[in-house]
Amino acid sequence: MSERGIERYLPLIGEERVAEIVGAARPLLGLRVLHISSTFHGGGVAGMLRSLVPLMNDLGLDADWSLLYGTPKLFRITKGLHNALQGEEGEFREEDIRVYHEINEFFACFTPLFHDVVVVHDPQPLPMIRYAEKDCPWIWRCHIDLSSPAPGAWELVKPLLLRYDAGVISSERFRKSDLPLPTHIVPPAIDPFSPINRELTEEETAAKLAQYEIPQDKPLLLQVSRFDKWKDPLGVLQVFHLVKQEVDCRLVMLGNMAADDPEGPEIFGQVQAQAGELPDVHLVTVTDEYLVNALQRAATVVLQLSTREGFGLTVSEALWKGTPVVATEVGGIPLQVVDGETGFLTRPRDYEAMTERVVELLEDRELAARLGKAGREHVRRNFLIPRLLLDWLRVLAEMV
Ligand code: UDP
């Protein structure tokens, strides 16, 4: 039996769901699907594809994954575009647009394209469609928060999007009324068997924290996120500072550096400078998925204070471990956190409300346990990878 086969998920999703997934795959046997993204690690897209692609193959599709081998210059430009699509005003110089297209043209020339469906993830490889020989449906899978793009950025990408046959977004909030393209809603999901989410014993959890010299002597607040302004890392420090005046606790901020996010080191520098004065703050930049896992288990409260968020897999990851979450009501987060039931929601940058909610959870462990338990069940029903797989099979069936 395949280590990565769909039957592994039986105890979590039940026989009917597995049969439904196998049935949805049947008309697609042998379908050659190519996913194109811009990094194998760092960020949520890579993590999902690492589980989704083997599962598609397990069910008889022929799924591939190619990387856009970008340069630092390209990733600086595409991070600017990402920021602008999430609402930041910015200018796009002609030279930058030329580089963006040139690298995609080069990539289109050298990528073997013999598939039945191509799925392009996010803005980095978006222009590839202009330069590839297109003889099958192409889908743009957008993982970012498109709720209020800067007009210049939207006008820049729209002509490219019109060449696609369908779009896939994570939440109804991101649907664009001025984009005449069939658009499907497919929220992301986590893999309960990945290194980030598989079960760990208390001893394994404690050993992982000890490896990084993180004591378990006080309640632990945690935010796991790339050091990215949209995740409001300075706000996390502010909330910690306010909470600590009421309840003694520790803060861990864990964020590795994604290859396609050149802003990470600069934002990390700002966080370091601000954290300098605060006791009991641990800033960690290592890439260690078992550390993510252990911290999400050991944390008393997980924070996700984003000001924009495509989905925020870290929220489902924490809830899956039964850890309550205080998060902002932006992007895809409210799909996961039902306020007062599976965690608490606040407006972005409302540090007083965040502090109040965190303190409430630190002081009322029964409430924390109840929200965590409900959160795990909410994730089991809605945000595990077999549901994502089923959604994709349905989208693919419509395309071919
Ligand atoms: N992650 C990680 N190590 C880190 C920080 C994040 O493995 O130091 C993982 C995190 O657990 C999650 C993904 O990267 O699985 C981030 O996905 P999310 O949707 O939260 O944010 P994105 O980075 O895609 O904006």
Short mmCIF file of C-alpha atoms and ligand atoms in Angstrom, two decimals:
data_model
loop_
_atom_site.label_atom_id
_atom_site.label_comp_id
_atom_site.label_asym_id
_atom_site.label_seq_id
_atom_site.Cartn_x
_atom_site.Cartn_y
_atom_site.Cartn_z
CA MET A 1 0.00 0.00 0.00
CA SER A 2 1.39 3.38 -0.99
CA GLU A 3 2.77 5.43 1.91
CA ARG A 4 1.12 8.47 0.37
CA GLY A 5 -2.07 6.84 -0.85
CA ILE A 6 -5.55 8.21 -0.27
CA GLU A 7 -6.40 5.30 2.06
CA ARG A 8 -4.13 6.84 4.64
CA TYR A 9 -6.81 9.47 5.22
CA LEU A 10 -9.62 6.95 5.79
CA PRO A 11 -9.67 7.26 9.59
CA LEU A 12 -9.97 11.04 9.29
CA ILE A 13 -12.47 11.46 6.48
CA GLY A 14 -14.38 8.18 6.27
CA GLU A 15 -15.13 5.67 3.53
CA GLU A 16 -17.79 7.67 1.72
CA ARG A 17 -15.51 10.62 1.19
CA VAL A 18 -12.70 8.38 -0.09
CA ALA A 19 -15.12 6.71 -2.52
CA GLU A 20 -16.30 10.15 -3.66
CA ILE A 21 -12.71 11.21 -4.35
CA VAL A 22 -11.90 8.01 -6.25
CA GLY A 23 -15.11 8.47 -8.26
CA ALA A 24 -14.18 12.06 -9.12
CA ALA A 25 -10.75 10.90 -10.32
CA ARG A 26 -12.12 8.10 -12.54
CA PRO A 27 -12.96 10.24 -15.59
CA LEU A 28 -9.55 11.90 -15.29
CA LEU A 29 -7.33 8.78 -15.37
CA GLY A 30 -4.10 9.52 -17.21
CA LEU A 31 -4.82 13.27 -17.35
CA ARG A 32 -1.50 15.09 -17.61
CA VAL A 33 -1.59 18.06 -15.23
CA LEU A 34 1.30 20.46 -14.86
CA HIS A 35 1.58 22.74 -11.82
CA ILE A 36 3.96 25.67 -12.16
CA SER A 37 5.09 27.65 -9.12
CA SER A 38 8.16 29.62 -8.13
CA THR A 39 9.62 27.84 -5.12
CA PHE A 40 9.92 24.33 -3.69
CA HIS A 41 10.05 25.58 -0.12
CA GLY A 42 8.98 28.52 2.03
CA GLY A 43 5.38 29.70 2.04
CA GLY A 44 2.17 27.77 1.78
CA VAL A 45 2.01 27.02 -1.96
CA ALA A 46 5.02 24.71 -1.99
CA GLY A 47 3.80 22.86 1.10
CA MET A 48 0.41 22.16 -0.49
CA LEU A 49 1.85 21.02 -3.81
CA ARG A 50 4.18 18.61 -2.02
CA SER A 51 1.08 16.74 -0.82
CA LEU A 52 -1.35 17.40 -3.66
CA VAL A 53 0.83 16.28 -6.58
CA PRO A 54 1.59 12.78 -5.14
CA LEU A 55 -2.10 12.35 -4.25
CA MET A 56 -3.18 13.20 -7.81
CA ASN A 57 -0.69 10.62 -9.08
CA ASP A 58 -1.92 8.07 -6.56
CA LEU A 59 -5.39 8.42 -8.05
CA GLY A 60 -4.22 7.77 -11.60
CA LEU A 61 -3.69 11.27 -12.92
CA ASP A 62 -0.28 12.11 -14.32
CA ALA A 63 0.63 15.18 -12.29
CA ASP A 64 3.88 17.12 -12.67
CA TRP A 65 5.32 20.16 -10.95
CA SER A 66 7.73 22.62 -12.57
CA LEU A 67 9.51 25.55 -11.02
CA LEU A 68 10.01 28.96 -12.53
CA TYR A 69 13.73 29.39 -11.87
CA GLY A 70 13.58 33.06 -11.03
CA THR A 71 16.44 35.44 -10.32
CA PRO A 72 16.67 37.74 -7.29
CA LYS A 73 15.76 40.59 -9.63
CA LEU A 74 12.63 38.81 -10.82
CA PHE A 75 11.57 38.02 -7.26
CA ARG A 76 12.05 41.64 -6.25
CA ILE A 77 9.74 42.66 -9.09
CA THR A 78 7.16 39.95 -8.41
CA LYS A 79 7.11 40.69 -4.66
CA GLY A 80 6.36 44.31 -5.64
CA LEU A 81 3.53 43.03 -7.80
CA HIS A 82 2.31 40.77 -4.98
CA ASN A 83 2.31 43.77 -2.62
CA ALA A 84 0.44 45.91 -5.13
CA LEU A 85 -2.13 43.18 -5.76
CA GLN A 86 -2.68 43.15 -1.99
CA GLY A 87 -3.33 46.91 -2.10
CA GLU A 88 0.00 48.71 -1.72
CA GLU A 89 0.46 51.66 -4.07
CA GLY A 90 3.53 51.23 -6.21
CA GLU A 91 4.94 52.01 -9.59
CA PHE A 92 5.95 49.52 -12.20
CA ARG A 93 8.85 50.67 -14.29
CA GLU A 94 8.91 49.59 -17.91
CA GLU A 95 12.27 47.99 -17.32
CA ASP A 96 10.78 45.81 -14.54
CA ILE A 97 7.88 44.73 -16.69
CA ARG A 98 10.31 43.84 -19.46
CA VAL A 99 12.39 41.65 -17.09
CA TYR A 100 9.21 40.00 -15.75
CA HIS A 101 8.18 39.05 -19.27
CA GLU A 102 11.65 38.15 -20.50
CA ILE A 103 12.26 35.58 -17.75
CA ASN A 104 8.84 34.06 -18.33
CA GLU A 105 9.49 33.91 -22.07
CA PHE A 106 12.79 32.15 -21.46
CA PHE A 107 11.11 29.73 -19.08
CA ALA A 108 8.27 29.03 -21.55
CA CYS A 109 10.85 28.13 -24.23
CA PHE A 110 12.67 25.63 -22.06
CA THR A 111 9.83 23.98 -20.12
CA PRO A 112 8.50 20.80 -21.72
CA LEU A 113 4.77 21.44 -22.18
CA PHE A 114 2.92 18.35 -23.35
CA HIS A 115 0.15 18.37 -20.75
CA ASP A 116 -3.64 18.32 -20.87
CA VAL A 117 -4.06 21.10 -18.27
CA VAL A 118 -1.58 23.67 -16.93
CA VAL A 119 -2.07 25.26 -13.51
CA VAL A 120 -0.04 28.42 -12.88
CA HIS A 121 0.33 29.43 -9.25
CA ASP A 122 0.52 33.12 -8.28
CA PRO A 123 1.93 36.10 -10.20
CA GLN A 124 5.52 34.94 -10.72
CA PRO A 125 4.87 32.60 -13.71
CA LEU A 126 1.68 34.38 -14.81
CA PRO A 127 3.03 35.83 -18.12
CA MET A 128 4.32 32.45 -19.26
CA ILE A 129 1.03 31.85 -21.04
CA ARG A 130 1.89 34.58 -23.56
CA TYR A 131 5.00 32.78 -24.70
CA ALA A 132 4.06 29.10 -24.50
CA GLU A 133 2.46 27.17 -27.31
CA LYS A 134 -1.01 26.92 -25.84
CA ASP A 135 -2.92 23.84 -26.88
CA CYS A 136 -4.73 22.93 -23.65
CA PRO A 137 -6.66 24.75 -20.89
CA TRP A 138 -4.61 26.92 -18.55
CA ILE A 139 -5.78 27.82 -15.03
CA TRP A 140 -4.45 30.66 -12.87
CA ARG A 141 -4.40 29.68 -9.21
CA CYS A 142 -4.16 32.81 -7.10
CA HIS A 143 -3.14 32.32 -3.47
CA ILE A 144 -2.95 35.99 -2.53
CA ASP A 145 -5.47 38.39 -1.04
CA LEU A 146 -7.09 40.10 -4.04
CA SER A 147 -9.75 41.94 -2.01
CA SER A 148 -8.46 45.43 -2.87
CA PRO A 149 -5.65 45.47 -5.42
CA ALA A 150 -3.95 48.74 -6.35
CA PRO A 151 -5.55 49.77 -9.67
CA GLY A 152 -2.21 49.91 -11.52
CA ALA A 153 -1.33 46.35 -10.57
CA TRP A 154 -4.74 45.01 -11.47
CA GLU A 155 -4.61 46.68 -14.90
CA LEU A 156 -1.17 45.16 -15.40
CA VAL A 157 -2.23 41.57 -14.72
CA LYS A 158 -5.74 41.63 -16.17
CA PRO A 159 -4.76 41.32 -19.85
CA LEU A 160 -2.67 38.30 -18.90
CA LEU A 161 -5.51 36.76 -16.93
CA LEU A 162 -7.84 37.10 -19.91
CA ARG A 163 -5.66 34.59 -21.76
CA TYR A 164 -6.45 31.96 -19.14
CA ASP A 165 -9.38 29.56 -19.32
CA ALA A 166 -10.27 29.71 -15.62
CA GLY A 167 -9.20 31.17 -12.32
CA VAL A 168 -9.09 29.58 -8.88
CA ILE A 169 -9.17 31.78 -5.76
CA SER A 170 -9.31 30.94 -2.05
CA SER A 171 -12.33 32.95 -0.95
CA GLU A 172 -15.46 34.59 -2.36
CA ARG A 173 -14.00 37.86 -1.06
CA PHE A 174 -11.42 37.80 -3.85
CA ARG A 175 -13.83 37.45 -6.77
CA LYS A 176 -13.46 40.27 -9.27
CA SER A 177 -16.60 41.57 -10.95
CA ASP A 178 -14.60 43.07 -13.81
CA LEU A 179 -12.87 39.80 -14.73
CA PRO A 180 -14.92 37.83 -17.25
CA LEU A 181 -13.27 34.52 -16.48
CA PRO A 182 -14.88 31.41 -14.94
CA THR A 183 -13.59 31.57 -11.38
CA HIS A 184 -13.74 28.74 -8.85
CA ILE A 185 -13.44 29.06 -5.09
CA VAL A 186 -11.05 26.50 -3.64
CA PRO A 187 -9.79 27.22 -0.12
CA PRO A 188 -6.38 25.74 0.67
CA ALA A 189 -5.88 22.85 3.08
CA ILE A 190 -3.29 21.19 5.28
CA ASP A 191 -1.90 17.66 5.14
CA PRO A 192 -2.29 15.96 8.53
CA PHE A 193 0.62 13.63 7.66
CA SER A 194 3.16 16.26 6.62
CA PRO A 195 6.11 17.00 8.93
CA ILE A 196 4.34 20.21 9.99
CA ASN A 197 1.15 18.46 11.06
CA ARG A 198 1.80 14.82 11.90
CA GLU A 199 1.28 13.74 15.49
CA LEU A 200 4.15 14.38 17.89
CA THR A 201 4.39 13.05 21.41
CA GLU A 202 4.87 15.43 24.33
CA GLU A 203 8.45 14.18 24.62
CA GLU A 204 9.15 14.87 20.94
CA THR A 205 7.62 18.31 21.27
CA ALA A 206 9.66 19.14 24.35
CA ALA A 207 12.87 17.83 22.75
CA LYS A 208 12.34 20.01 19.67
CA LEU A 209 11.87 23.13 21.79
CA ALA A 210 14.90 22.23 23.89
CA GLN A 211 16.97 21.87 20.69
CA TYR A 212 16.36 25.58 20.02
CA GLU A 213 16.67 26.57 23.68
CA ILE A 214 13.05 27.66 24.01
CA PRO A 215 12.01 27.10 27.65
CA GLN A 216 8.54 25.80 28.44
CA ASP A 217 8.34 27.57 31.77
CA LYS A 218 5.72 30.19 30.85
CA PRO A 219 2.63 30.35 28.65
CA LEU A 220 3.76 30.62 25.06
CA LEU A 221 2.46 32.99 22.38
CA LEU A 222 3.43 32.12 18.84
CA GLN A 223 3.24 33.54 15.35
CA VAL A 224 4.61 31.38 12.55
CA SER A 225 4.99 33.47 9.41
CA ARG A 226 7.49 34.70 6.90
CA PHE A 227 8.82 38.08 8.03
CA ASP A 228 6.46 39.97 5.79
CA LYS A 229 4.78 43.30 6.47
CA TRP A 230 1.37 41.81 5.62
CA LYS A 231 1.72 39.51 8.63
CA ASP A 232 2.21 42.56 10.89
CA PRO A 233 5.22 41.24 12.83
CA LEU A 234 5.71 44.58 14.63
CA GLY A 235 2.09 44.37 15.75
CA VAL A 236 2.81 40.93 17.20
CA LEU A 237 5.56 42.47 19.35
CA GLN A 238 3.21 45.21 20.46
CA VAL A 239 0.49 42.76 21.49
CA PHE A 240 3.05 40.67 23.35
CA HIS A 241 4.27 43.77 25.19
CA LEU A 242 0.68 44.61 26.25
CA VAL A 243 -0.19 41.03 27.23
CA LYS A 244 2.98 40.67 29.29
CA GLN A 245 1.90 43.58 31.47
CA GLU A 246 -1.02 41.41 32.58
CA VAL A 247 0.20 37.80 32.32
CA ASP A 248 3.81 36.66 32.33
CA CYS A 249 4.50 34.79 29.10
CA ARG A 250 6.95 34.16 26.27
CA LEU A 251 6.76 34.96 22.59
CA VAL A 252 8.19 32.97 19.71
CA MET A 253 8.14 34.38 16.20
CA LEU A 254 9.22 31.78 13.70
CA GLY A 255 9.73 32.73 10.08
CA ASN A 256 12.06 31.20 7.56
CA MET A 257 13.17 33.03 4.44
CA ALA A 258 11.31 32.04 1.28
CA ALA A 259 13.38 32.07 -1.92
CA ASP A 260 10.82 34.25 -3.70
CA ASP A 261 10.39 36.81 -0.89
CA PRO A 262 13.36 39.19 -0.95
CA GLU A 263 11.84 41.49 1.70
CA GLY A 264 12.28 38.93 4.50
CA PRO A 265 15.73 40.01 5.76
CA GLU A 266 14.77 43.70 5.86
CA ILE A 267 11.54 43.09 7.80
CA PHE A 268 13.40 40.72 10.11
CA GLY A 269 15.89 43.54 10.82
CA GLN A 270 13.03 45.84 11.85
CA VAL A 271 11.57 43.17 14.13
CA GLN A 272 14.97 42.51 15.71
CA ALA A 273 15.47 46.21 16.37
CA GLN A 274 12.07 46.56 18.03
CA ALA A 275 12.37 43.31 19.99
CA GLY A 276 15.75 44.35 21.35
CA GLU A 277 14.29 45.82 24.52
CA LEU A 278 11.72 43.12 25.25
CA PRO A 279 12.46 40.13 27.52
CA ASP A 280 11.28 36.58 26.69
CA VAL A 281 11.11 37.10 22.93
CA HIS A 282 12.56 34.42 20.65
CA LEU A 283 13.04 35.28 16.99
CA VAL A 284 13.80 32.18 14.95
CA THR A 285 14.56 32.03 11.22
CA VAL A 286 15.55 28.39 10.75
CA THR A 287 13.81 26.11 8.28
CA ASP A 288 12.60 23.21 10.41
CA GLU A 289 9.09 21.93 9.83
CA TYR A 290 9.17 19.82 12.99
CA LEU A 291 9.88 22.98 14.94
CA VAL A 292 6.74 24.57 13.41
CA ASN A 293 4.82 21.48 14.44
CA ALA A 294 6.22 21.37 17.99
CA LEU A 295 5.68 25.09 18.58
CA GLN A 296 2.09 24.98 17.36
CA ARG A 297 1.51 22.15 19.85
CA ALA A 298 3.35 23.79 22.74
CA ALA A 299 1.81 27.25 22.25
CA THR A 300 -0.92 28.42 24.59
CA VAL A 301 -2.24 30.84 21.97
CA VAL A 302 -1.32 31.16 18.31
CA LEU A 303 -1.50 34.61 16.73
CA GLN A 304 -2.06 35.45 13.09
CA LEU A 305 -2.28 39.20 12.98
CA SER A 306 -2.13 39.67 9.19
CA THR A 307 -3.43 42.84 7.60
CA ARG A 308 -3.98 40.94 4.32
CA GLU A 309 -3.99 37.17 3.99
CA GLY A 310 -4.72 34.86 1.07
CA PHE A 311 -5.64 32.06 3.45
CA GLY A 312 -3.11 31.62 6.25
CA LEU A 313 -2.40 27.92 6.48
CA THR A 314 -0.78 28.52 9.85
CA VAL A 315 -4.25 29.10 11.29
CA SER A 316 -5.55 25.67 10.27
CA GLU A 317 -2.25 24.12 11.35
CA ALA A 318 -2.63 25.50 14.88
CA LEU A 319 -6.32 24.59 15.13
CA TRP A 320 -5.55 21.06 13.93
CA LYS A 321 -3.33 20.73 17.00
CA GLY A 322 -6.11 21.96 19.25
CA THR A 323 -4.38 25.28 19.92
CA PRO A 324 -6.69 28.32 20.02
CA VAL A 325 -6.02 31.18 17.63
CA VAL A 326 -6.42 34.93 17.86
CA ALA A 327 -6.41 36.27 14.32
CA THR A 328 -7.56 39.11 12.12
CA GLU A 329 -10.76 39.03 10.10
CA VAL A 330 -8.99 39.42 6.76
CA GLY A 331 -8.78 37.35 3.57
CA GLY A 332 -9.21 33.63 4.10
CA ILE A 333 -8.84 33.69 7.89
CA PRO A 334 -12.58 33.95 8.76
CA LEU A 335 -13.18 30.72 6.85
CA GLN A 336 -11.07 29.03 9.50
CA VAL A 337 -11.72 31.05 12.63
CA VAL A 338 -15.38 31.27 13.50
CA ASP A 339 -15.32 34.03 16.11
CA GLY A 340 -15.99 32.68 19.58
CA GLU A 341 -16.28 29.09 18.33
CA THR A 342 -12.93 28.04 16.90
CA GLY A 343 -10.92 31.07 18.03
CA PHE A 344 -11.20 34.85 18.19
CA LEU A 345 -11.24 37.37 15.37
CA THR A 346 -10.33 41.04 15.63
CA ARG A 347 -9.91 43.88 13.18
CA PRO A 348 -6.35 44.21 11.86
CA ARG A 349 -4.10 46.45 14.00
CA ASP A 350 -6.64 46.56 16.83
CA TYR A 351 -3.94 45.73 19.36
CA GLU A 352 -6.10 46.36 22.39
CA ALA A 353 -8.79 43.93 21.28
CA MET A 354 -6.10 41.36 20.40
CA THR A 355 -4.52 41.77 23.83
CA GLU A 356 -7.86 41.35 25.55
CA ARG A 357 -8.58 38.14 23.66
CA VAL A 358 -5.15 36.68 24.31
CA VAL A 359 -5.33 37.47 28.02
CA GLU A 360 -8.79 35.89 28.17
CA LEU A 361 -7.40 32.67 26.69
CA LEU A 362 -4.35 32.68 28.95
CA GLU A 363 -6.54 33.07 32.01
CA ASP A 364 -9.31 30.71 31.04
CA ARG A 365 -7.72 27.43 30.00
CA GLU A 366 -11.11 25.73 29.75
CA LEU A 367 -12.23 28.24 27.16
CA ALA A 368 -8.91 27.80 25.33
CA ALA A 369 -9.35 24.03 25.29
CA ARG A 370 -12.95 24.31 24.08
CA LEU A 371 -12.07 26.62 21.19
CA GLY A 372 -9.07 24.47 20.28
CA LYS A 373 -11.17 21.31 20.22
CA ALA A 374 -13.86 22.93 18.06
CA GLY A 375 -11.11 24.30 15.83
CA ARG A 376 -9.65 20.86 15.24
CA GLU A 377 -13.05 19.51 14.24
CA HIS A 378 -13.68 22.49 11.93
CA VAL A 379 -10.35 21.80 10.21
CA ARG A 380 -11.06 18.06 9.99
CA ARG A 381 -14.32 18.76 8.18
CA ASN A 382 -13.16 21.57 5.90
CA PHE A 383 -9.44 22.07 5.58
CA LEU A 384 -7.70 18.71 5.19
CA ILE A 385 -5.97 17.92 1.92
CA PRO A 386 -8.48 15.31 0.64
CA ARG A 387 -11.10 18.09 0.37
CA LEU A 388 -8.64 20.20 -1.62
CA LEU A 389 -7.95 17.23 -3.86
CA LEU A 390 -11.67 16.67 -4.46
CA ASP A 391 -12.19 20.36 -5.31
CA TRP A 392 -9.33 20.19 -7.80
CA LEU A 393 -10.66 17.04 -9.41
CA ARG A 394 -13.98 18.81 -9.93
CA VAL A 395 -12.32 21.89 -11.42
CA LEU A 396 -10.22 19.72 -13.74
CA ALA A 397 -13.27 17.73 -14.83
CA GLU A 398 -14.92 20.98 -15.91
CA MET A 399 -11.90 21.95 -17.94
CA VAL A 400 -11.40 18.83 -20.05
N1 UDP B 1 6.27 27.90 7.52
C1 UDP B 1 7.33 27.10 7.81
N2 UDP B 1 8.38 27.65 8.48
C2 UDP B 1 8.40 28.93 8.85
C3 UDP B 1 7.29 29.76 8.54
C4 UDP B 1 6.23 29.20 7.86
O1 UDP B 1 7.37 25.92 7.49
O2 UDP B 1 9.38 29.36 9.45
C5 UDP B 1 5.11 27.29 6.84
C6 UDP B 1 3.83 27.41 7.63
O3 UDP B 1 3.78 26.44 8.64
C7 UDP B 1 2.78 27.25 6.53
C8 UDP B 1 3.44 27.97 5.37
O4 UDP B 1 4.84 27.97 5.62
O5 UDP B 1 2.60 25.91 6.20
C9 UDP B 1 2.97 29.40 5.26
O6 UDP B 1 1.69 29.41 4.69
P1 UDP B 1 0.67 30.58 4.96
O7 UDP B 1 -0.52 30.31 4.14
O8 UDP B 1 0.45 30.73 6.43
O9 UDP B 1 1.42 31.91 4.50
P2 UDP B 1 2.22 32.30 3.16
O10 UDP B 1 3.68 32.26 3.53
O11 UDP B 1 1.87 31.33 2.08
O12 UDP B 1 1.79 33.71 2.91
#
